[in-house]
Coordinates of C-alpha atoms and ligand atoms in Angstrom, one line a residue:
M1 CA 39.1 11.3 -81.8
T2 CA 38.1 13.8 -79.1
L3 CA 37.4 17.3 -80.2
T4 CA 37.6 20.4 -78.0
Y5 CA 34.8 22.9 -78.4
H6 CA 34.3 26.6 -77.6
I7 CA 30.9 28.3 -77.8
W8 CA 30.6 32.1 -78.1
T9 CA 27.1 33.2 -77.2
I10 CA 25.4 36.6 -77.4
G11 CA 21.7 37.5 -77.1
C12 CA 18.8 36.4 -74.9
Q13 CA 18.3 33.6 -72.3
M14 CA 16.9 31.5 -75.1
N15 CA 20.3 31.6 -76.8
E16 CA 22.1 30.8 -73.5
A17 CA 19.8 27.8 -73.2
D18 CA 20.5 26.7 -76.7
S19 CA 24.2 26.9 -76.1
R20 CA 23.8 24.9 -72.9
H21 CA 21.9 22.2 -74.9
L22 CA 24.6 22.1 -77.5
A23 CA 27.4 21.8 -75.0
S24 CA 25.7 18.8 -73.3
R25 CA 25.1 17.1 -76.7
L26 CA 28.8 17.7 -77.7
E27 CA 29.9 16.3 -74.4
S28 CA 27.6 13.3 -74.8
V29 CA 29.6 12.4 -77.9
G30 CA 33.0 12.8 -76.2
C31 CA 33.9 16.5 -76.9
T32 CA 35.5 18.5 -74.1
P33 CA 35.2 22.2 -73.5
A34 CA 38.1 24.6 -74.4
E35 CA 38.5 27.7 -72.2
R36 CA 39.6 29.9 -75.1
A37 CA 38.4 30.1 -78.8
D38 CA 42.0 29.8 -80.1
E39 CA 42.4 26.5 -78.2
A40 CA 39.4 24.8 -79.7
D41 CA 39.0 22.3 -82.6
L42 CA 35.4 23.3 -82.9
L43 CA 34.2 26.8 -82.7
I44 CA 30.6 27.7 -82.4
L45 CA 29.1 31.2 -82.7
N46 CA 25.6 31.5 -81.3
T47 CA 24.1 34.7 -82.7
C48 CA 21.5 37.3 -82.0
V49 CA 20.1 39.8 -84.5
V50 CA 17.4 41.5 -82.4
R51 CA 19.2 44.8 -82.7
Q52 CA 21.9 46.1 -85.1
Q53 CA 24.3 46.4 -82.3
A54 CA 24.3 42.6 -81.6
E55 CA 24.6 41.9 -85.4
D56 CA 27.7 44.2 -85.6
K57 CA 29.4 42.2 -82.8
I58 CA 28.8 39.0 -84.7
Y59 CA 30.6 40.4 -87.8
S60 CA 33.6 41.5 -85.9
R61 CA 33.7 38.1 -84.2
L62 CA 33.4 36.4 -87.6
L63 CA 36.5 38.4 -88.8
F64 CA 38.4 37.1 -85.8
T65 CA 37.1 33.6 -86.5
E66 CA 38.2 33.7 -90.1
S67 CA 41.7 34.7 -89.0
L68 CA 41.8 31.7 -86.6
K69 CA 40.7 29.4 -89.4
R70 CA 43.5 30.7 -91.6
K71 CA 46.0 29.8 -89.0
K72 CA 44.4 26.5 -88.1
K73 CA 43.3 24.6 -91.2
G74 CA 41.3 21.8 -89.4
L75 CA 39.3 24.2 -87.3
I76 CA 35.6 23.5 -87.6
V77 CA 33.4 26.6 -87.5
A78 CA 29.7 26.5 -86.9
L79 CA 27.3 29.4 -86.9
M80 CA 24.0 29.1 -85.1
G81 CA 21.1 31.2 -83.8
C82 CA 19.2 34.1 -85.2
L83 CA 21.7 35.3 -87.8
V84 CA 21.2 31.9 -89.5
G85 CA 17.4 32.1 -89.1
K86 CA 15.2 29.7 -91.0
K87 CA 16.2 30.3 -94.5
E88 CA 19.3 32.5 -94.6
T89 CA 21.9 29.7 -95.0
E90 CA 22.7 30.1 -98.8
A91 CA 23.5 33.8 -98.6
L92 CA 25.6 33.3 -95.5
R93 CA 27.4 30.3 -97.1
Q94 CA 28.5 32.6 -100.0
R95 CA 29.4 35.5 -97.7
F96 CA 31.3 33.4 -95.2
P97 CA 32.8 30.4 -97.1
F98 CA 35.0 29.5 -94.1
I99 CA 32.0 28.4 -92.1
D100 CA 31.4 24.6 -92.1
V101 CA 28.0 24.2 -90.5
F102 CA 24.9 26.4 -90.2
M103 CA 22.2 25.8 -87.6
S104 CA 18.9 27.5 -87.1
P105 CA 17.9 28.7 -83.6
S106 CA 17.5 25.8 -81.2
E107 CA 18.7 23.4 -83.9
I108 CA 21.7 21.2 -82.9
S109 CA 21.7 18.1 -85.1
P110 CA 23.6 19.5 -88.1
L111 CA 26.8 20.0 -86.1
L112 CA 26.5 16.6 -84.4
D113 CA 26.0 15.1 -87.8
F114 CA 28.9 17.0 -89.3
I115 CA 31.4 15.9 -86.7
Q116 CA 30.1 12.4 -86.9
G117 CA 30.4 12.4 -90.6
A118 CA 26.8 12.0 -91.4
K119 CA 24.7 14.2 -93.6
A120 CA 22.6 16.9 -92.0
P121 CA 18.9 16.0 -91.8
S122 CA 16.5 18.9 -92.0
A123 CA 13.2 17.4 -90.7
E124 CA 11.0 19.6 -88.6
E125 CA 11.0 17.1 -85.8
D126 CA 14.8 17.4 -85.3
L127 CA 14.2 20.7 -83.6
L128 CA 12.1 19.2 -80.8
Q129 CA 14.3 16.1 -80.8
D130 CA 17.3 18.2 -80.1
Y131 CA 15.8 19.3 -76.9
N132 CA 14.9 15.9 -75.6
L133 CA 18.4 15.0 -74.6
P134 CA 19.9 15.3 -71.2
A135 CA 21.3 18.7 -70.4
P136 CA 24.0 18.3 -67.8
E137 CA 24.9 21.5 -66.1
K138 CA 28.6 22.1 -65.5
G139 CA 29.9 23.2 -62.2
Q140 CA 27.4 24.4 -59.6
T141 CA 24.6 26.0 -61.6
I142 CA 21.8 26.9 -59.2
A143 CA 19.5 28.9 -61.5
T144 CA 19.0 28.2 -65.2
H145 CA 16.6 28.7 -68.1
V146 CA 14.5 26.1 -69.9
P147 CA 12.8 27.0 -73.2
V148 CA 9.2 25.8 -73.2
V149 CA 7.8 27.6 -76.2
L150 CA 10.1 27.8 -79.3
G151 CA 9.6 30.4 -82.0
C152 CA 7.0 33.1 -82.1
S153 CA 3.9 33.7 -84.3
H154 CA 3.1 37.2 -83.1
A155 CA 3.9 40.0 -85.5
C156 CA 5.1 43.0 -83.6
S157 CA 6.1 45.4 -86.4
Y158 CA 9.7 46.0 -85.2
C159 CA 10.6 42.4 -84.3
V160 CA 12.7 40.0 -86.3
I161 CA 12.3 37.0 -84.0
P162 CA 9.3 35.4 -85.8
Y163 CA 11.3 35.5 -89.0
Q164 CA 14.5 34.1 -87.5
R165 CA 13.1 31.6 -85.1
G166 CA 10.1 30.4 -87.0
P167 CA 6.5 29.8 -85.8
E168 CA 5.5 29.2 -82.3
K169 CA 5.8 25.6 -81.1
S170 CA 5.4 24.3 -77.5
R171 CA 7.6 21.5 -76.2
P172 CA 5.8 18.5 -74.8
S173 CA 5.5 18.8 -71.0
E174 CA 7.0 15.3 -70.5
D175 CA 10.2 16.4 -72.2
I176 CA 10.4 19.7 -70.2
L177 CA 9.7 18.0 -66.9
E178 CA 12.3 15.3 -67.6
E179 CA 14.9 17.9 -68.4
I180 CA 14.0 19.8 -65.2
L181 CA 14.2 16.7 -63.1
R182 CA 17.7 16.0 -64.5
L183 CA 18.8 19.6 -63.8
A184 CA 17.5 19.3 -60.3
Q185 CA 19.4 16.1 -59.8
Q186 CA 22.5 18.0 -60.9
G187 CA 22.0 20.7 -58.3
V188 CA 19.8 23.2 -60.1
R189 CA 17.3 24.8 -57.7
E190 CA 15.6 27.5 -59.8
V191 CA 14.3 27.2 -63.4
T192 CA 12.9 30.0 -65.5
L193 CA 10.5 28.8 -68.2
L194 CA 11.2 30.6 -71.4
G195 CA 9.0 31.6 -74.4
Q196 CA 8.6 34.7 -76.5
I197 CA 5.0 34.7 -75.3
V198 CA 5.4 32.2 -72.5
D199 CA 1.7 32.5 -71.4
R200 CA 0.7 30.8 -74.6
Y201 CA 2.5 27.6 -73.6
G202 CA 0.5 24.5 -74.6
L203 CA -2.2 26.3 -76.6
D204 CA -1.0 24.6 -79.8
F205 CA -1.6 21.2 -78.2
K206 CA -5.4 22.0 -77.9
N207 CA -5.7 19.6 -75.0
G208 CA -6.0 22.0 -72.2
A209 CA -2.3 22.2 -71.5
S210 CA -1.3 25.6 -70.1
L211 CA 1.5 27.6 -68.6
A212 CA -0.3 27.6 -65.2
G213 CA -0.4 23.8 -65.3
L214 CA 3.3 23.6 -66.3
L215 CA 4.3 26.0 -63.6
R216 CA 2.6 23.8 -61.0
Q217 CA 4.2 20.6 -62.3
T218 CA 7.6 22.3 -62.4
A219 CA 7.3 23.5 -58.9
A220 CA 6.5 20.0 -57.8
V221 CA 9.7 18.5 -59.3
E222 CA 11.9 17.2 -56.4
G223 CA 14.8 19.5 -55.7
I224 CA 13.3 22.6 -57.3
S225 CA 12.7 25.4 -54.9
R226 CA 11.8 28.2 -57.3
V227 CA 10.2 28.6 -60.6
R228 CA 10.0 31.7 -62.8
F229 CA 8.6 32.4 -66.3
L230 CA 9.1 34.9 -69.0
T231 CA 8.2 36.7 -71.3
S232 CA 4.5 37.5 -70.9
H233 CA 2.4 39.4 -73.4
P234 CA -0.3 41.7 -71.9
N235 CA -3.0 40.0 -74.0
W236 CA -2.1 36.5 -72.9
M237 CA -1.2 36.8 -69.2
N238 CA -4.4 35.5 -67.5
D239 CA -5.9 34.9 -64.1
E240 CA -5.1 31.2 -64.2
I241 CA -1.4 32.2 -64.2
L242 CA -2.0 34.6 -61.3
E243 CA -3.8 31.9 -59.3
A244 CA -1.0 29.5 -59.9
V245 CA 1.5 32.1 -58.5
L246 CA -0.7 32.8 -55.6
A247 CA -1.3 29.2 -54.7
D248 CA 2.4 28.0 -54.6
A249 CA 5.1 29.9 -52.9
R250 CA 7.7 28.2 -55.1
I251 CA 6.3 30.0 -58.2
C252 CA 7.9 33.5 -58.0
P253 CA 5.6 36.5 -58.0
H254 CA 7.6 38.1 -60.7
F255 CA 6.1 39.2 -63.9
E256 CA 8.0 40.2 -67.0
V257 CA 5.4 42.0 -69.1
P258 CA 6.8 44.3 -71.7
F259 CA 4.8 47.4 -72.6
Q260 CA 7.2 48.7 -75.2
A261 CA 5.6 52.1 -75.4
G262 CA 3.2 54.3 -73.4
S263 CA 1.5 55.9 -76.3
D264 CA -1.5 54.3 -78.0
E265 CA -0.4 55.7 -81.4
V266 CA 3.0 54.1 -81.0
L267 CA 1.6 50.8 -79.7
K268 CA -0.6 50.7 -82.8
R269 CA 2.3 51.2 -85.1
M270 CA 4.2 48.6 -83.2
R271 CA 1.2 46.2 -83.7
R272 CA 1.3 45.1 -80.2
G273 CA -2.4 44.4 -80.0
Y274 CA -3.3 46.3 -76.8
T275 CA -3.7 49.9 -75.6
L276 CA -2.2 51.8 -72.8
A277 CA -5.4 51.4 -70.8
D278 CA -5.3 47.6 -71.3
Y279 CA -1.8 47.5 -70.0
Q280 CA -2.7 49.7 -67.0
R281 CA -5.6 47.4 -66.2
L282 CA -3.4 44.4 -66.4
I283 CA -0.9 45.8 -63.9
D284 CA -3.8 46.8 -61.6
R285 CA -5.1 43.3 -61.7
I286 CA -1.8 41.7 -60.9
R287 CA -1.2 44.1 -58.0
Q288 CA -4.7 43.7 -56.7
K289 CA -4.3 39.9 -56.6
I290 CA -0.6 39.9 -55.6
P291 CA 0.3 43.1 -53.9
H292 CA 3.9 42.0 -53.4
A293 CA 4.4 41.2 -57.2
G294 CA 7.6 42.3 -58.9
I295 CA 7.0 43.8 -62.4
S296 CA 9.7 44.0 -65.0
A297 CA 9.1 45.4 -68.5
D298 CA 10.8 45.9 -71.9
V299 CA 10.5 49.2 -73.6
I300 CA 11.7 50.6 -76.9
V301 CA 12.5 54.3 -77.2
G302 CA 12.8 56.2 -80.6
F303 CA 10.4 53.9 -82.5
C304 CA 9.4 55.1 -86.0
G305 CA 7.6 58.4 -85.7
E306 CA 7.8 58.6 -81.9
T307 CA 7.4 62.3 -81.0
E308 CA 8.6 63.9 -77.8
T309 CA 5.0 64.0 -76.5
Q310 CA 4.7 60.3 -77.2
Y311 CA 8.0 59.5 -75.5
L312 CA 6.7 61.5 -72.5
E313 CA 3.7 59.1 -72.4
T314 CA 6.2 56.3 -71.9
V315 CA 7.8 58.3 -69.0
R316 CA 4.4 58.9 -67.5
L317 CA 3.6 55.1 -67.6
V318 CA 6.9 54.3 -65.9
E319 CA 6.2 56.9 -63.2
E320 CA 2.7 55.4 -62.7
I321 CA 3.4 51.7 -62.6
Q322 CA 6.8 51.9 -60.8
P323 CA 8.4 48.9 -62.4
D324 CA 11.0 46.9 -60.5
M325 CA 13.1 46.7 -63.6
L326 CA 13.1 48.0 -67.2
R327 CA 15.1 46.8 -70.2
I328 CA 15.3 49.9 -72.3
A329 CA 16.2 49.4 -76.0
K330 CA 16.7 52.1 -78.7
Y331 CA 14.7 51.2 -81.8
S332 CA 16.8 49.4 -84.3
S333 CA 15.4 48.8 -87.8
R334 CA 15.5 45.1 -88.7
P335 CA 15.3 43.8 -92.2
Q336 CA 12.1 41.9 -93.2
T337 CA 10.0 43.5 -90.5
H338 CA 6.8 45.5 -91.2
A339 CA 8.4 48.6 -89.6
A340 CA 11.5 48.3 -91.8
R341 CA 9.5 48.0 -94.9
H342 CA 6.8 50.6 -94.2
L343 CA 7.7 53.0 -91.5
P344 CA 10.6 55.5 -91.7
D345 CA 13.2 55.1 -88.9
D346 CA 13.1 58.9 -88.3
V347 CA 14.1 59.5 -84.8
P348 CA 17.8 60.6 -84.9
E349 CA 20.3 58.4 -83.2
D350 CA 21.3 61.1 -80.7
E351 CA 17.7 61.6 -79.8
K352 CA 17.2 57.9 -79.2
E353 CA 20.2 57.9 -77.0
R354 CA 18.9 61.0 -75.1
R355 CA 15.6 59.2 -74.4
R356 CA 17.3 56.0 -73.3
V357 CA 19.6 57.8 -70.9
H358 CA 16.7 59.9 -69.6
L359 CA 14.4 56.9 -69.0
E360 CA 17.2 55.1 -67.3
K361 CA 17.7 58.0 -65.0
V362 CA 13.9 58.1 -64.2
L363 CA 14.1 54.4 -63.4
R364 CA 17.2 54.7 -61.3
E365 CA 15.8 57.5 -59.2
Q366 CA 12.5 55.6 -58.6
L367 CA 14.2 52.5 -57.6
D368 CA 16.6 54.4 -55.3
K369 CA 13.7 55.9 -53.5
R370 CA 11.7 52.7 -53.3
H371 CA 14.6 50.5 -52.2
R372 CA 15.5 52.8 -49.4
L373 CA 12.2 52.0 -47.8
L374 CA 13.3 48.3 -47.8
A375 CA 16.3 48.9 -45.5
G376 CA 15.9 47.0 -42.3
S377 CA 13.4 44.5 -43.8
I378 CA 13.9 40.8 -44.3
V379 CA 13.9 39.3 -47.8
Q380 CA 14.3 35.7 -48.9
I381 CA 16.9 34.9 -51.5
L382 CA 18.0 31.8 -53.3
V383 CA 21.8 31.9 -53.1
E384 CA 23.2 31.5 -56.7
A385 CA 26.8 32.3 -56.5
L386 CA 29.8 33.4 -54.4
E387 CA 30.4 37.0 -55.4
K388 CA 33.7 37.2 -53.5
E389 CA 35.1 35.7 -50.4
G390 CA 32.4 35.9 -47.6
R391 CA 29.8 37.5 -49.9
W392 CA 27.0 35.6 -51.6
R393 CA 24.7 36.7 -54.4
G394 CA 21.1 35.8 -54.9
R395 CA 17.7 37.2 -55.9
T396 CA 14.4 37.8 -54.2
P397 CA 11.2 36.2 -55.5
Q398 CA 10.6 39.6 -57.2
N399 CA 14.0 39.2 -58.9
K400 CA 15.9 41.9 -57.0
V401 CA 19.6 41.2 -56.7
V402 CA 20.7 40.8 -53.1
F403 CA 24.2 40.3 -51.6
C404 CA 24.5 38.4 -48.3
D405 CA 27.7 38.6 -46.2
D406 CA 28.3 35.3 -44.6
E407 CA 31.3 33.0 -44.0
R408 CA 29.3 29.7 -44.3
D409 CA 28.6 27.8 -47.5
L410 CA 25.1 29.0 -48.5
L411 CA 25.2 28.0 -52.2
G412 CA 21.8 26.7 -53.4
Q413 CA 20.0 27.6 -50.1
L414 CA 17.0 29.8 -49.4
V415 CA 18.3 32.4 -47.0
D416 CA 16.5 35.2 -45.2
V417 CA 18.6 38.4 -45.4
K418 CA 18.1 41.5 -43.3
L419 CA 18.8 44.4 -45.6
E420 CA 21.4 46.9 -44.4
W421 CA 22.0 48.9 -47.5
T422 CA 20.1 49.5 -50.8
Q423 CA 21.0 50.8 -54.2
P424 CA 18.8 51.1 -57.3
F425 CA 20.0 47.8 -58.8
S426 CA 21.1 45.8 -55.8
M427 CA 20.9 45.6 -52.0
G428 CA 22.6 43.7 -49.3
G429 CA 22.8 42.6 -45.7
K430 CA 23.4 39.6 -43.4
A431 CA 21.6 36.3 -43.0
V432 CA 19.2 36.1 -40.1
Ligands
LIG1 N1 9.0 38.2 -77.1 C1 9.3 39.1 -76.1 C2 10.8 39.5 -76.2 C3 11.3 39.9 -77.5 S1 12.9 40.4 -77.7 C4 8.3 40.2 -76.1 O1 7.2 40.0 -76.5 O2 8.6 41.3 -75.7 C5 13.3 41.3 -76.3 C6 13.1 42.7 -76.4 O3 14.0 43.3 -77.4 C7 11.8 43.2 -76.8 O4 10.9 43.1 -75.7 C8 12.0 44.6 -77.3 O5 11.9 45.5 -76.2 C9 13.4 44.5 -77.8 N2 13.4 44.6 -79.3 C10 12.9 43.7 -80.1 N3 13.1 44.1 -81.4 C11 13.7 45.3 -81.3 C12 14.1 46.3 -82.3 N4 13.9 46.1 -83.6 N5 14.7 47.4 -81.9 C13 14.9 47.6 -80.5 N6 14.5 46.8 -79.6 C14 13.9 45.6 -80.0

């Protein structure tokens, strides 16, 4: 029997990577992909609950899925990812009785066992085991993500990830490097190593393994021309990582270091474990060592008790550090978290939205100004995709999106582009 499958994914790069692993496992047992959900025998929803908005999307998708199941009795429905979490299965089973299989984040075996008629094992090792299998990339994927640290043991007061993804656990480097070698053999040229606090890679092995070491090993894999890593935490990003970036041009000078807030009071309530001055010092240290570094950051507006003055401290920080990208989120209260239990979610929704829109405007204006100065200069991109006929898309080492007008086939190549135009979130020109 060959089953067709369709995976619907929302959420972070970690979820994208989990879906990719699941797809390859399904294909290794003979399943084939279905373009549309209503054409599949096997429908998988890979979920995210980091904010209420994502959770709402899942519920409307579940309604749609239930209606599909009513029409097609044999349809197998699986729910995976952060909505399932580590221990939510029973409540979900009662709430959504039409779902056949539940899988925690990064866990794949239960579905494989279900379709192969075996009973689902629940051993801890399965999680790492699931990642040890080949992960063929479909089509011409040039850049992809590889999880290296699963779970998270930090306890930011707003964040549900540690509850849903379980404690931090590094994957053995042999498994990671084997996966990356396979990806390279399939045409992948850039990998981004993923972890909630990626800088903590290997610390749980207590054998000297580190992110810096893994970055060097990854860059040395034949066929790989670029390596990135995210997300960093200000307390764990260290000089060894900076040295690794400096020493190897294949390791991109691109740092994803969230600050989340620019006010010490707010940072304290967020339980981030650093102060504004700590963060400023870190950015200074990165820029001193690597002047051309790209800095991206996550920030939350409207966190519990955030006053206008405290929000303006965030704005001041953005003006000072001039980030290359910001991911701005409005605070969303998440069940189980310390903030949800102990701090009132007291910034009104329209005020959160005002701060988000305002901060985005600050960022856009900054980037517009800074990117204009780049016009006429030459940047190197790894070409990832054909945007449209005669126009390629890639990113600079600093993670800026660049379009390159060229009639040749440039896919997968490192290309020097002379910039002719710039915008806040992209720029473009011709190959030189
Ligand atoms: N582990 C990474 C990323 C966590 S999730 C880190 O340490 O930052 C990605 C981003 O989602 C976070 O950086 C944060 O900005 C945002 N986020 C997490 N929980 C949130 C919540 N409850 N409300 C709004 N944004 C949230």
